Short mmCIF file of C-alpha atoms and ligand atoms in Angstrom, two decimals:
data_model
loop_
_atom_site.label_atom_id
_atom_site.label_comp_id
_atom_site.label_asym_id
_atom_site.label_seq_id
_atom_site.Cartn_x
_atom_site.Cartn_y
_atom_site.Cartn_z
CA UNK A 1 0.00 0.00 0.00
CA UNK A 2 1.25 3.36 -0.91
CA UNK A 3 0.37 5.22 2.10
CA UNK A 4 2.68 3.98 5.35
CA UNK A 5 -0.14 3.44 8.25
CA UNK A 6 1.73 3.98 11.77
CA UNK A 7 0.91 1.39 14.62
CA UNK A 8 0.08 3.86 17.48
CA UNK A 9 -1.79 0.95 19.87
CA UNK A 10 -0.28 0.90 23.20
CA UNK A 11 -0.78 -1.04 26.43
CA UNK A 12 -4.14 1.17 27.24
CA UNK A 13 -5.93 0.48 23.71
CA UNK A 14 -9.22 -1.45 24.35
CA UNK A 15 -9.35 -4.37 22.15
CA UNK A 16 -10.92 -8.56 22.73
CA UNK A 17 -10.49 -11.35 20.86
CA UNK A 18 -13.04 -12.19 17.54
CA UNK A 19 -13.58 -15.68 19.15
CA UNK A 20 -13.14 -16.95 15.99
CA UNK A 21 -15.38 -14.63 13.55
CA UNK A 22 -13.67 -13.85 10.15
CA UNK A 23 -13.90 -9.64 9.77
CA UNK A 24 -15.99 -9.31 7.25
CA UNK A 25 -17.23 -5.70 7.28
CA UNK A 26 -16.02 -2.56 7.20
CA UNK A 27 -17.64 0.29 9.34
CA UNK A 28 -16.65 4.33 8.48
CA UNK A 29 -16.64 6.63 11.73
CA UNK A 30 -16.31 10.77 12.44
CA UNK A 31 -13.81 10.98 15.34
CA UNK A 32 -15.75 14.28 17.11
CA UNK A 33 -12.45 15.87 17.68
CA UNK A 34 -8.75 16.27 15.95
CA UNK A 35 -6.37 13.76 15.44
CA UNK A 36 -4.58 14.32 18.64
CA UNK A 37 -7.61 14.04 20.84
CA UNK A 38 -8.58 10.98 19.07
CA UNK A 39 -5.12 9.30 19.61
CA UNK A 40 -4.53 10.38 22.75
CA UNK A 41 -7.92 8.75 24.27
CA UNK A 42 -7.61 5.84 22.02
CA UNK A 43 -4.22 5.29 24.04
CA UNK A 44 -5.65 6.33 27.40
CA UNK A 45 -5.50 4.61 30.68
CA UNK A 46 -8.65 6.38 31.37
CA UNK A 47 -10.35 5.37 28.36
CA UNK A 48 -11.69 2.18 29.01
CA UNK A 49 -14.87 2.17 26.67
CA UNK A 50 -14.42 2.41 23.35
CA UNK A 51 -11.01 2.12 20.73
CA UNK A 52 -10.94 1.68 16.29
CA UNK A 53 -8.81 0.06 14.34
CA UNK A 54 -7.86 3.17 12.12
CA UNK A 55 -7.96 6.77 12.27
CA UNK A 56 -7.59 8.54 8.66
CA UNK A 57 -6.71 12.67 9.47
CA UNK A 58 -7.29 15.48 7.54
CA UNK A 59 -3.66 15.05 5.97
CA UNK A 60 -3.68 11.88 4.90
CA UNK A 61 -1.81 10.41 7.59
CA UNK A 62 -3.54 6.76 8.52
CA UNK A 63 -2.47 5.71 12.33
CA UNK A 64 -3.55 2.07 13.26
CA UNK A 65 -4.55 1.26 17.58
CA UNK A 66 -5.87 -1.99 17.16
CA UNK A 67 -5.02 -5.63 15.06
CA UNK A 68 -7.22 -6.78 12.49
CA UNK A 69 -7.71 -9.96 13.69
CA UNK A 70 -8.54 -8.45 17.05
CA UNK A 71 -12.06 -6.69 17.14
CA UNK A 72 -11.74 -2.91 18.44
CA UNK A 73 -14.95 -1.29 20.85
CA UNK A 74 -16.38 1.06 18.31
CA UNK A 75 -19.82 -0.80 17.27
CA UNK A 76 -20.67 -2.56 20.29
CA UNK A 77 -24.96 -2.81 20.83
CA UNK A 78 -26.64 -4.06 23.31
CA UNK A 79 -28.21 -7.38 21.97
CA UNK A 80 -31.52 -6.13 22.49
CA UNK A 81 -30.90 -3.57 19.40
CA UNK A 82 -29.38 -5.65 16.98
CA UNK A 83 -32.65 -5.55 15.49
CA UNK A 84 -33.14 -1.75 15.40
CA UNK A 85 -30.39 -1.35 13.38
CA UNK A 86 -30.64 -0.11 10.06
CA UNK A 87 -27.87 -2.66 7.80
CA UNK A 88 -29.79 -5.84 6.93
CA UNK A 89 -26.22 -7.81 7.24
CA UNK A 90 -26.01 -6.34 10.83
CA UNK A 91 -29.87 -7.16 12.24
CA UNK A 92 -29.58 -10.86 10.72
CA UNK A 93 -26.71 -11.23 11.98
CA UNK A 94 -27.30 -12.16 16.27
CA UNK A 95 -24.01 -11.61 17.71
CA UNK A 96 -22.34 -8.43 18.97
CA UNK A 97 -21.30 -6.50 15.35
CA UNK A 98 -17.67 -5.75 17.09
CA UNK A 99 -17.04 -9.19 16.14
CA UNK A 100 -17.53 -9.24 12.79
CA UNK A 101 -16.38 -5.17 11.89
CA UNK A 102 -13.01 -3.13 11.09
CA UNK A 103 -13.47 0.44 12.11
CA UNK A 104 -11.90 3.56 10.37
CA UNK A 105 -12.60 6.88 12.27
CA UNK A 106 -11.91 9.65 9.90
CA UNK A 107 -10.71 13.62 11.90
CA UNK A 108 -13.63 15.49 11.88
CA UNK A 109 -16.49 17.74 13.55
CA UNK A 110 -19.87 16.57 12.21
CA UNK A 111 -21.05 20.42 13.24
CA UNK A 112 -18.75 21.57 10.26
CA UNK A 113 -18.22 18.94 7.47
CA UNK A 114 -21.26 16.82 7.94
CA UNK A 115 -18.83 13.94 6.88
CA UNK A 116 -17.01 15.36 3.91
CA UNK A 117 -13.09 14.43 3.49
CA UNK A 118 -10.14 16.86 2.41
CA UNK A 119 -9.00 15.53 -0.49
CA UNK A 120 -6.03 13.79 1.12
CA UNK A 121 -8.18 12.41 3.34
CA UNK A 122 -10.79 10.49 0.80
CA UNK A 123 -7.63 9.14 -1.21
CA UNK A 124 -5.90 7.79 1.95
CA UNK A 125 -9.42 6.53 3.39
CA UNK A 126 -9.86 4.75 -0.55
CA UNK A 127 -6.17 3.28 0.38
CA UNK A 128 -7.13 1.77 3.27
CA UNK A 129 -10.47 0.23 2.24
CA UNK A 130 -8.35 -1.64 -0.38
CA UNK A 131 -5.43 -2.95 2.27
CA UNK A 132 -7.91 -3.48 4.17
CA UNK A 133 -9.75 -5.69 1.77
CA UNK A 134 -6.58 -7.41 0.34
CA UNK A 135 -5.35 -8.04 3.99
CA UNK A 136 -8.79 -10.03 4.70
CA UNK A 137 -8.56 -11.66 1.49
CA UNK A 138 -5.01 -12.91 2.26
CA UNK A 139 -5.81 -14.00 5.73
CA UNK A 140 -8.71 -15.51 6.18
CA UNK A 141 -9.77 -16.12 2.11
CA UNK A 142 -12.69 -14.14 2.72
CA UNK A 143 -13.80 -11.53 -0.12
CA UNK A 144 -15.35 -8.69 1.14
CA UNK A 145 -17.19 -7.37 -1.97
CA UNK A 146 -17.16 -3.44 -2.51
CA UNK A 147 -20.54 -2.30 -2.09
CA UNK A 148 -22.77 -0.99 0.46
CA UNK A 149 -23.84 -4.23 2.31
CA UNK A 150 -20.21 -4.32 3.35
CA UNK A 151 -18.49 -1.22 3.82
CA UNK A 152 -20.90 1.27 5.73
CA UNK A 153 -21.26 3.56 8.42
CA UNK A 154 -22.07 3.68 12.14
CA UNK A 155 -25.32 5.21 12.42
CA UNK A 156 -26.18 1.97 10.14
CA UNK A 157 -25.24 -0.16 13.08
CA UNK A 158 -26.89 2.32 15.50
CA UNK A 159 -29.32 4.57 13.99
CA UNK A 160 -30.50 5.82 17.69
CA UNK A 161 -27.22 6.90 19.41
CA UNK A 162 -25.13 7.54 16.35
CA UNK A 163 -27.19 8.69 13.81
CA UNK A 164 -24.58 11.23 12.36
CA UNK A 165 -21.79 9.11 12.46
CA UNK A 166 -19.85 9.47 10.48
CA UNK A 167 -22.38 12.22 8.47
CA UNK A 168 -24.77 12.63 5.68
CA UNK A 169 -21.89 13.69 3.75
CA UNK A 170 -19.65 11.12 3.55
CA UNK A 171 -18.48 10.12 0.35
CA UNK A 172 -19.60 6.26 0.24
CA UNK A 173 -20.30 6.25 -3.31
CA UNK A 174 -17.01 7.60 -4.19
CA UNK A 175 -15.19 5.30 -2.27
CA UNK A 176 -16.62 2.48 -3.86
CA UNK A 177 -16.65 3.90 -7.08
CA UNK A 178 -12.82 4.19 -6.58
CA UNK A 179 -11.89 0.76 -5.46
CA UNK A 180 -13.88 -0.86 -7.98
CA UNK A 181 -12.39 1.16 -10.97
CA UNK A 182 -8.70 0.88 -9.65
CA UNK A 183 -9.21 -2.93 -8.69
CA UNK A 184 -11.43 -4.25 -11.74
CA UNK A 185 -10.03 -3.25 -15.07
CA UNK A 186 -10.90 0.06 -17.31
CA UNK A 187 -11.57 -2.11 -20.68
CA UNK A 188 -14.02 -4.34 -19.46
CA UNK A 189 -17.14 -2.73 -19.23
CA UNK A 190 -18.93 -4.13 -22.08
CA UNK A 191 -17.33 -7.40 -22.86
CA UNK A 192 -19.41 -10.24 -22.88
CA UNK A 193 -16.89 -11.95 -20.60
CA UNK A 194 -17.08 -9.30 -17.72
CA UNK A 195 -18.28 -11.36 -15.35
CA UNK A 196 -16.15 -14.12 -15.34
CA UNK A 197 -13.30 -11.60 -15.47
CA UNK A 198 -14.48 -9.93 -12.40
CA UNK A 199 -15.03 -13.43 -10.83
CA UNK A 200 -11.03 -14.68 -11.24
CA UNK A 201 -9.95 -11.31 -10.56
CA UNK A 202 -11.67 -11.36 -7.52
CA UNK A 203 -10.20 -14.53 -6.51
CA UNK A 204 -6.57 -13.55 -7.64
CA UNK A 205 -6.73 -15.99 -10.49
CA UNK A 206 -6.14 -13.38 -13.40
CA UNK A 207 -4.69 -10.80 -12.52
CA UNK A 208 -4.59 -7.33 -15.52
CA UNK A 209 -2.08 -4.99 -16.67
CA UNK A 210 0.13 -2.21 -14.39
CA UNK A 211 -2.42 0.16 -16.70
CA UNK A 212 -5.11 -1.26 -15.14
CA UNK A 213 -6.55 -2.35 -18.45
CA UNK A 214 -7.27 -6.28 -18.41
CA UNK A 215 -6.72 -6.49 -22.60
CA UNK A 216 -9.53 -9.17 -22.98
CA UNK A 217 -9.12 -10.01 -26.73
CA UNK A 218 -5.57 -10.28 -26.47
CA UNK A 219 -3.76 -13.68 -27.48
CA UNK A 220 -1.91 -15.56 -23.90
CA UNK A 221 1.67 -16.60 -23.44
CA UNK A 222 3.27 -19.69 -22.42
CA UNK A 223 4.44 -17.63 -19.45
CA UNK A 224 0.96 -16.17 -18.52
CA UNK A 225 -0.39 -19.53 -18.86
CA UNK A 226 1.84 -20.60 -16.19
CA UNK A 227 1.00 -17.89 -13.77
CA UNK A 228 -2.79 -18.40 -13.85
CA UNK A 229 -2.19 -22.45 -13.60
CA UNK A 230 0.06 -21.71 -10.29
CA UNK A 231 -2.32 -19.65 -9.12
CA UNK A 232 -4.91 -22.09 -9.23
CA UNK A 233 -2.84 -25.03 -7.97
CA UNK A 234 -1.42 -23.35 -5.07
CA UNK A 235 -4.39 -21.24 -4.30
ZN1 ZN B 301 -18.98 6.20 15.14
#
């Protein structure tokens, strides 16, 4: 990943074990406060509530307080409002949605940006969607697909205490729009193949070109032959 992200997690950053549940979603947060507040009670022997995984600042500068494989306190419910909340994937779904989430809080007020990103912000937060995904994928085999079941926000979890979290103006649609274009190939759109394309790409069987073109017409080598056989043997 092109952006460094710096491990910032100390002895005082609330985190559990998953008990075994594969992460699977990915929940966007506003932090309420800058990037030193945020950090400082995220490290806090006082704080002894709440922690993320990420925190994405206004400069583009991505600080990490909590393992993936460990869940962090940011979406905890109480059981009894599993149901109120507003993500189908999280109401189905019985069990406490810490367990099953990765939380990125991006440096922000709600009272003045509603949820909108600086610039650097939204192409560091689109950077860490995508490690985030590929570090999932390599882990656990798990493919979290880029859409809006999977990668939402908190006041989907918990409509009644965090309902502007993490703002009406968050860029979702961007974000997805982003990863999807960078990660699936700009001359593929209307080939009758698409699918399938999308399908071994997804899976790391085919990969495309450093252009980010996938050249679906074009004749294979020996030597690209190879790869994809390797990939699929060793998978
Ligand atoms: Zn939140």
């Amino acid at each position: 990943m092109k952006n460094k992200i710096a491990y910032v997690g100390n002895e005082h950053t609330n985190f559990s074990g998953r008990k075994g549940t594969i992460p699977d979603t990915i929940v966007n947060h506003i932090s309420q406060g800058s990037k030193e507040s945020c950090i400082d009670w995220f490290t806090s022997v006082k704080n002894t509530q709440s922690s993320a995984h990420f925190l994405v600042c206004k400069n583009g500068d991505i600080y990490q307080f909590v393992k993936i494989e460990d869940m962090a306190w940011s979406n905890g419910l109480y059981l009894e409002d599993i149901k109120k909340a507003k993500s189908l994937k999280v109401k189905n779904r019985n069990i406490n949605p810490n367990r099953y989430t990765i939380s990125i809080e991006h440096e922000g007020l709600y009272e003045s940006t509603e949820g909108e990103l600086t610039e650097k912000q939204l192409n560091s937060s689109i950077c860490l969607h995508k490690h985030i995904i590929d570090y999932v994928y390599n882990k656990y085999k798990k493919i979290i697909s880029v859409d809006r079941k999977n990668i939402i926000g908190h006041y989907e979890i918990d409509p009644i205490r965090k309902p502007y979290c993490p703002g009406e103006k968050f860029p979702f649609k961007k974000i997805i729009k982003k990863i999807k274009e960078e990660r699936f190939f700009t001359d593929i759109e209307s080939h009758w193949a698409k699918k399938d394309i999308v399908y071994l790409a997804e899976r790391k069987i085919m990969k495309g070109y450093p252009d980010n073109s996938f050249r679906p017409e074009k004749y294979i080598t020996r030597g690209e032959i190879a790869n994809i056989l390797c990939e699929i043997i060793k998978g």
